[in-house]
CSV table of C-alpha atoms and ligand atoms in Angstrom, one decimal:
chain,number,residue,atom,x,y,z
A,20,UNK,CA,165.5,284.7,218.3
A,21,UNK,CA,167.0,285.6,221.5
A,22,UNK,CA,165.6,284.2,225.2
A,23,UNK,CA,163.2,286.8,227.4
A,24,UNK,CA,162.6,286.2,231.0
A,25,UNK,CA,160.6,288.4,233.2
A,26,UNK,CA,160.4,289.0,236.7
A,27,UNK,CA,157.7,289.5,238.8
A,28,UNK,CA,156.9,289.8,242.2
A,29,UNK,CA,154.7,292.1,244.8
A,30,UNK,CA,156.1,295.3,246.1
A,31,UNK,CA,159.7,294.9,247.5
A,32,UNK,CA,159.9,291.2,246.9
A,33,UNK,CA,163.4,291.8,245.9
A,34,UNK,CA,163.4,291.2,242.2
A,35,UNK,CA,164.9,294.1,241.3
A,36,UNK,CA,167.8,293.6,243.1
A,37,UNK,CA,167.6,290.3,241.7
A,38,UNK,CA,167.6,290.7,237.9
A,39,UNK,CA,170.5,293.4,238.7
A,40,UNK,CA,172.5,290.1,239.8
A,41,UNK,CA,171.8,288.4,236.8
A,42,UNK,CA,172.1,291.2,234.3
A,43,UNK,CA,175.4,291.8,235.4
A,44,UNK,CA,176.7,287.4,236.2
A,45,UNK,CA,175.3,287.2,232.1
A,46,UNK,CA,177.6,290.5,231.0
A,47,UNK,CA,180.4,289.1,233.0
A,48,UNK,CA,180.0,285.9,230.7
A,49,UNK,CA,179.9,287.9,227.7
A,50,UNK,CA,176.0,287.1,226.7
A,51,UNK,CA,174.6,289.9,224.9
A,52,UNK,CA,171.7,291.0,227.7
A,53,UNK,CA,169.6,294.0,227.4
A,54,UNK,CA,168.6,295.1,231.5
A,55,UNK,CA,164.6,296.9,230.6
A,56,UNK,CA,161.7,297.2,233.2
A,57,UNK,CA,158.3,297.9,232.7
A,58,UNK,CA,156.5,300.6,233.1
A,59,UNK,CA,158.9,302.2,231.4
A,60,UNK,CA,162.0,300.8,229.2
A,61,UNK,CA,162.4,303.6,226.7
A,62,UNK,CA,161.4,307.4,226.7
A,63,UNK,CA,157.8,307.4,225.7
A,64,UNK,CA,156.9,304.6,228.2
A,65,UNK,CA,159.2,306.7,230.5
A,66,UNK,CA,157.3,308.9,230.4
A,67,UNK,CA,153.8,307.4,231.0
A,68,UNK,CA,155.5,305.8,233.8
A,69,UNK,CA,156.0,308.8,235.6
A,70,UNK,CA,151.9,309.4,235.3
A,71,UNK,CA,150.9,306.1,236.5
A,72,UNK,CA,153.0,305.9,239.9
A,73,UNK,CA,152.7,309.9,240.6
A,74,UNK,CA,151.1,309.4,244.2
A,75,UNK,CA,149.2,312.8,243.0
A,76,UNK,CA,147.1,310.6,240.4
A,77,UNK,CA,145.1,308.8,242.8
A,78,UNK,CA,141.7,309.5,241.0
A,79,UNK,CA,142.9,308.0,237.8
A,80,UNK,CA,140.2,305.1,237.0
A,81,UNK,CA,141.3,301.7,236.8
A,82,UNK,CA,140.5,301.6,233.0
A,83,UNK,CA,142.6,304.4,232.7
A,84,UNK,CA,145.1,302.7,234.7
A,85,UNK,CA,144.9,299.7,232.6
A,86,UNK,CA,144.9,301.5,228.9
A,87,UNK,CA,148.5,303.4,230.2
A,88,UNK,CA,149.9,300.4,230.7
A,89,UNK,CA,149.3,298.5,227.7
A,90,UNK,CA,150.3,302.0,225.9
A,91,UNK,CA,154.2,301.8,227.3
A,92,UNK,CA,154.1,297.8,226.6
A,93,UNK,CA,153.5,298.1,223.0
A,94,UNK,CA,155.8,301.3,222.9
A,95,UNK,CA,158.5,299.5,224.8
A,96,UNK,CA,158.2,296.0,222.9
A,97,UNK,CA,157.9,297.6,219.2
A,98,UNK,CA,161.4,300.0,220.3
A,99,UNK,CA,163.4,298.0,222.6
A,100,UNK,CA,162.3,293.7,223.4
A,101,UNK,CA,161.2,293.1,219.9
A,102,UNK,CA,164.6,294.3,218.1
A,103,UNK,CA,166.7,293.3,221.2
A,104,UNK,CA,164.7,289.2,220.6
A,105,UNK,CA,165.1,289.5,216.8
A,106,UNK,CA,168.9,290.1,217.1
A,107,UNK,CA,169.7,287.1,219.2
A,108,UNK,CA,169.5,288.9,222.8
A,109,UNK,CA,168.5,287.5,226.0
A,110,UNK,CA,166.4,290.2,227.6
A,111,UNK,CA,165.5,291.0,230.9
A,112,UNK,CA,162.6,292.8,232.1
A,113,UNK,CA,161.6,293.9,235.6
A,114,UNK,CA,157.5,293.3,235.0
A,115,UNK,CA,155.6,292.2,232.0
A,116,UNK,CA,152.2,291.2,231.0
A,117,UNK,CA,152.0,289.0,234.4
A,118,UNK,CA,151.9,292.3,236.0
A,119,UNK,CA,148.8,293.6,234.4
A,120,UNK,CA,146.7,290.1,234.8
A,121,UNK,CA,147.9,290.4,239.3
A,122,UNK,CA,147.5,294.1,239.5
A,123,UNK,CA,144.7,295.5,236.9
A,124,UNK,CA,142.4,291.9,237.3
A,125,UNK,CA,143.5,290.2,240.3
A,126,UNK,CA,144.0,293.4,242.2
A,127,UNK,CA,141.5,295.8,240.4
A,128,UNK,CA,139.1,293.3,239.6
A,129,UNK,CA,138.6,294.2,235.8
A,130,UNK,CA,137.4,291.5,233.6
A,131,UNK,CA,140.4,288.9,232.9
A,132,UNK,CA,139.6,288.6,229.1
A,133,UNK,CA,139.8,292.3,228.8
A,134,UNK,CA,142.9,292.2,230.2
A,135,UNK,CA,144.5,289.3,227.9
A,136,UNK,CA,142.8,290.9,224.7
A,137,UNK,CA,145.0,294.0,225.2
A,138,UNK,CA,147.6,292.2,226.4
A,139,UNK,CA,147.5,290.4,223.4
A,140,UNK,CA,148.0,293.4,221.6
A,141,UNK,CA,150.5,295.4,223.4
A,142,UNK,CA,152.8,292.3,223.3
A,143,UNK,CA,152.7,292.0,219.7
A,144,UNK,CA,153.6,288.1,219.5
A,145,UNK,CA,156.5,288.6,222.2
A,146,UNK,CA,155.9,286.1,225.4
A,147,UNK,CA,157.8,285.4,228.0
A,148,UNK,CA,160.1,282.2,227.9
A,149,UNK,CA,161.1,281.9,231.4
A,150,UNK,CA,159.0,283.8,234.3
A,151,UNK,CA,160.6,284.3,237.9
A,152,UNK,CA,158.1,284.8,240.5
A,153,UNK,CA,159.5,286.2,243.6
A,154,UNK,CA,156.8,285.3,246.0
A,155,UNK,CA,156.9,287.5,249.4
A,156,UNK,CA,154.3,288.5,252.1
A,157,UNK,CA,152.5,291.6,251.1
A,158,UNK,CA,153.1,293.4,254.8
A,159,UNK,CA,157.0,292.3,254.4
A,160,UNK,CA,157.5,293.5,250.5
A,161,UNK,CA,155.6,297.0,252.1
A,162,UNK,CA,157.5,297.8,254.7
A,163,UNK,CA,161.1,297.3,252.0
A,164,UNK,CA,159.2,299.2,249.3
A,165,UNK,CA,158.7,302.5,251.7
A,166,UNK,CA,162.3,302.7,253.3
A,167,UNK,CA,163.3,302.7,249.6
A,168,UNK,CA,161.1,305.6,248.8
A,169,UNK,CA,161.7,307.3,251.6
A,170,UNK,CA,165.4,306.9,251.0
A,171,UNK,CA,165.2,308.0,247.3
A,172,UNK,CA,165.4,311.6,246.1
A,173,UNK,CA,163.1,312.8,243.5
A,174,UNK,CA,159.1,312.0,242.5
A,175,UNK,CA,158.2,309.8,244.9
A,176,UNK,CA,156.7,306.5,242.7
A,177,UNK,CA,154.3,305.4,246.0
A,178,UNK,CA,150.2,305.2,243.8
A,179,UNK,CA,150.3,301.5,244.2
A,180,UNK,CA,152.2,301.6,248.1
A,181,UNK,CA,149.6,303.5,249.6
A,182,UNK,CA,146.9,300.5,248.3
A,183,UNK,CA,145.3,299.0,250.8
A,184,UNK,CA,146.9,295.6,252.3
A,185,UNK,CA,143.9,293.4,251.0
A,186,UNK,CA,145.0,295.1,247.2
A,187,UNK,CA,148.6,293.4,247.8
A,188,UNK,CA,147.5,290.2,248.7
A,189,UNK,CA,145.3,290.0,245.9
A,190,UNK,CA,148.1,290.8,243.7
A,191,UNK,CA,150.4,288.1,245.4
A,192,UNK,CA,147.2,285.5,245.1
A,193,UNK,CA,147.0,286.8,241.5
A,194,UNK,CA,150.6,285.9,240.7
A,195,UNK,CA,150.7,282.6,242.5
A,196,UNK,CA,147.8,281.5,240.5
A,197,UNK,CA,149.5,282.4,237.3
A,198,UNK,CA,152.4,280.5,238.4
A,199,UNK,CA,150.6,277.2,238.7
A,200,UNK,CA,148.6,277.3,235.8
A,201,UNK,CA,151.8,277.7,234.4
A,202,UNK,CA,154.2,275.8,236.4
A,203,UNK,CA,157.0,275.2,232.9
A,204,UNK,CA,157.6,279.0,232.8
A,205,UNK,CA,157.3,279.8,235.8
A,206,UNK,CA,160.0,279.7,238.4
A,207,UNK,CA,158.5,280.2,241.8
A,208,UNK,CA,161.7,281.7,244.5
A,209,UNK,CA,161.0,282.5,248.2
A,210,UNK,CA,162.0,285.9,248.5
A,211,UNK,CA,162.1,285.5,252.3
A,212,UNK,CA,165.3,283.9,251.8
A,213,UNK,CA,168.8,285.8,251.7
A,214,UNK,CA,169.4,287.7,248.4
A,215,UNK,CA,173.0,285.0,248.1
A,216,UNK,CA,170.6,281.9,248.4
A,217,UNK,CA,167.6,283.7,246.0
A,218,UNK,CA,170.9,284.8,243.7
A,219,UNK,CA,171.7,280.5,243.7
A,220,UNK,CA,168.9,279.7,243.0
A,221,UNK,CA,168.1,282.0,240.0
A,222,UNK,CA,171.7,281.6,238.2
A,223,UNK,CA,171.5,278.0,238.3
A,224,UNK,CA,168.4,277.8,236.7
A,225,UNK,CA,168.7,280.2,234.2
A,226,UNK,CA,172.3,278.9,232.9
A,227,UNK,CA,170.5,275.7,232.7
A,228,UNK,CA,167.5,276.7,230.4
A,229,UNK,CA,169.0,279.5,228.1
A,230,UNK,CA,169.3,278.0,224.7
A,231,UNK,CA,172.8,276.4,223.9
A,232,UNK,CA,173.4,279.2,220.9
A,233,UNK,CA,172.8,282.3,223.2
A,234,UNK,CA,175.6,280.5,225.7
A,235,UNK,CA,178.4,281.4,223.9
A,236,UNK,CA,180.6,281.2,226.7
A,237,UNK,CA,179.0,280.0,229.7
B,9,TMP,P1,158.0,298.6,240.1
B,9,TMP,O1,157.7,299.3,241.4
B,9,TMP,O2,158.3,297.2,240.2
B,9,TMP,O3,158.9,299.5,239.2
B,9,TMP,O4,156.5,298.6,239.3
B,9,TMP,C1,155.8,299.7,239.2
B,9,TMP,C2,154.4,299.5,239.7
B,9,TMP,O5,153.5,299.3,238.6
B,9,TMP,C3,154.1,298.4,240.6
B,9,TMP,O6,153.4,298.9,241.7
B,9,TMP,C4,153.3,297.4,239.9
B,9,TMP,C5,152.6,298.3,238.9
B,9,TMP,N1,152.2,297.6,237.6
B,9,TMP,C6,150.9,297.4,237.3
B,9,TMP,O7,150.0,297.7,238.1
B,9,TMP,N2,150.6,296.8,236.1
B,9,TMP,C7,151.5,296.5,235.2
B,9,TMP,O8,151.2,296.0,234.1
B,9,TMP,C8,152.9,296.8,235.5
B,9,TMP,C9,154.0,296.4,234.5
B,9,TMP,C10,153.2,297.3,236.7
């Protein structure tokens, strides 16, 4: 099996630009990486990706909310991070499961053991092996998030932006929590830092813990 890490974060934390770095340090070093985000990560999730940020959707329920999401993970981990593991991969993913237990519980306040059962399911046996929490003031990430949206043609992906400040921090609680009831897979960055000292901090870690096999090269 390959090596998956996630990364998570609240609103503009800077991941993105993060696991971008990465993606391309680990291609450079000729490890076979597959770059996916969730929602999203192949054209079915695409697609329900596109319903769940449309700013347009704003009535859609939170169980509603929940059940889309779960329906791109398992489409995305059955067509793309299962068969990318299986064959020996390292995979990176922009969001995972963490996402669902901040956003949908934390943030939404839906029952947590709803949340895992279907997480459960969606991920199909696939877990995380290393976690990278970008951890970032709520007001901070929201003020990144809308100069990006505003400077980005096309549908503008702003349901969750427009939440309320007291949703974002809930989120960011939601994720710090996870983080320390998990502190082996988690690796906890302060994304207030420069995106060189975050990039350190990240590589080094990463080179250290990827299996030995998967380092061909490094
Ligand atoms: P992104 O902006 O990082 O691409 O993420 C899309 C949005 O979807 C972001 O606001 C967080 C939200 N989200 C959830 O609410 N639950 C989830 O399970 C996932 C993966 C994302």
């Amino acid at each position: 099996m390959g090596y998956f890490i996630t990364f998570e974060g609240v609103e503009g934390c800077g991941k993105t630009t993060q696991i971008k770095l990465l993606s391309e340090l680990l291609t450079t070093r000729g490890i076979s990486t597959v770059l996916t985000r969730e929602p999203g990560g192949c054209p079915i999730a695409d697609k329900i990706r596109a319903i769940l940020l449309d700013a347009e959707n704003r009535s859609m329920s939170p169980l509603a909310e929940l059940m889309l999401y779960a329906a791109a993970r398992a489409q995305h981990v059955t067509e793309v991070i299962y068969p990318a593991l299986e064959s020996g991969k390292i995979v990176l993913c922009d969001r995972f499961c963490d996402a669902t237990v901040a956003y949908q519980s934390f943030g939404r306040g839906i029952d947590r053991s709803v949340i895992d059962n279907l997480n459960t399911q969606a991920c199909q046996g696939v877990s995380p092996d290393l976690t990278v929490l970008v951890d970032c003031d709520p007001s901070v990430g929201l003020e990144r998030a809308r100069r990006r949206i505003e400077a980005t043609r096309g549908p503008r992906e702003e349901r969750f932006e427009l939440e309320a400040l007291a949703f974002h921090h809930r989120v960011r609680d939601g994720y710090r929590q996870l983080a320390a009831d998990q502190p082996d897979r988690f690796l906890v960055i302060d994304g207030s830092d420069s995106i060189k000292n975050i990039y350190a901090t990240i590589s080094k870690q990463v080179l250290t813990r990827i299996p030995e096999a998967l380092r061909a090269i490094c």
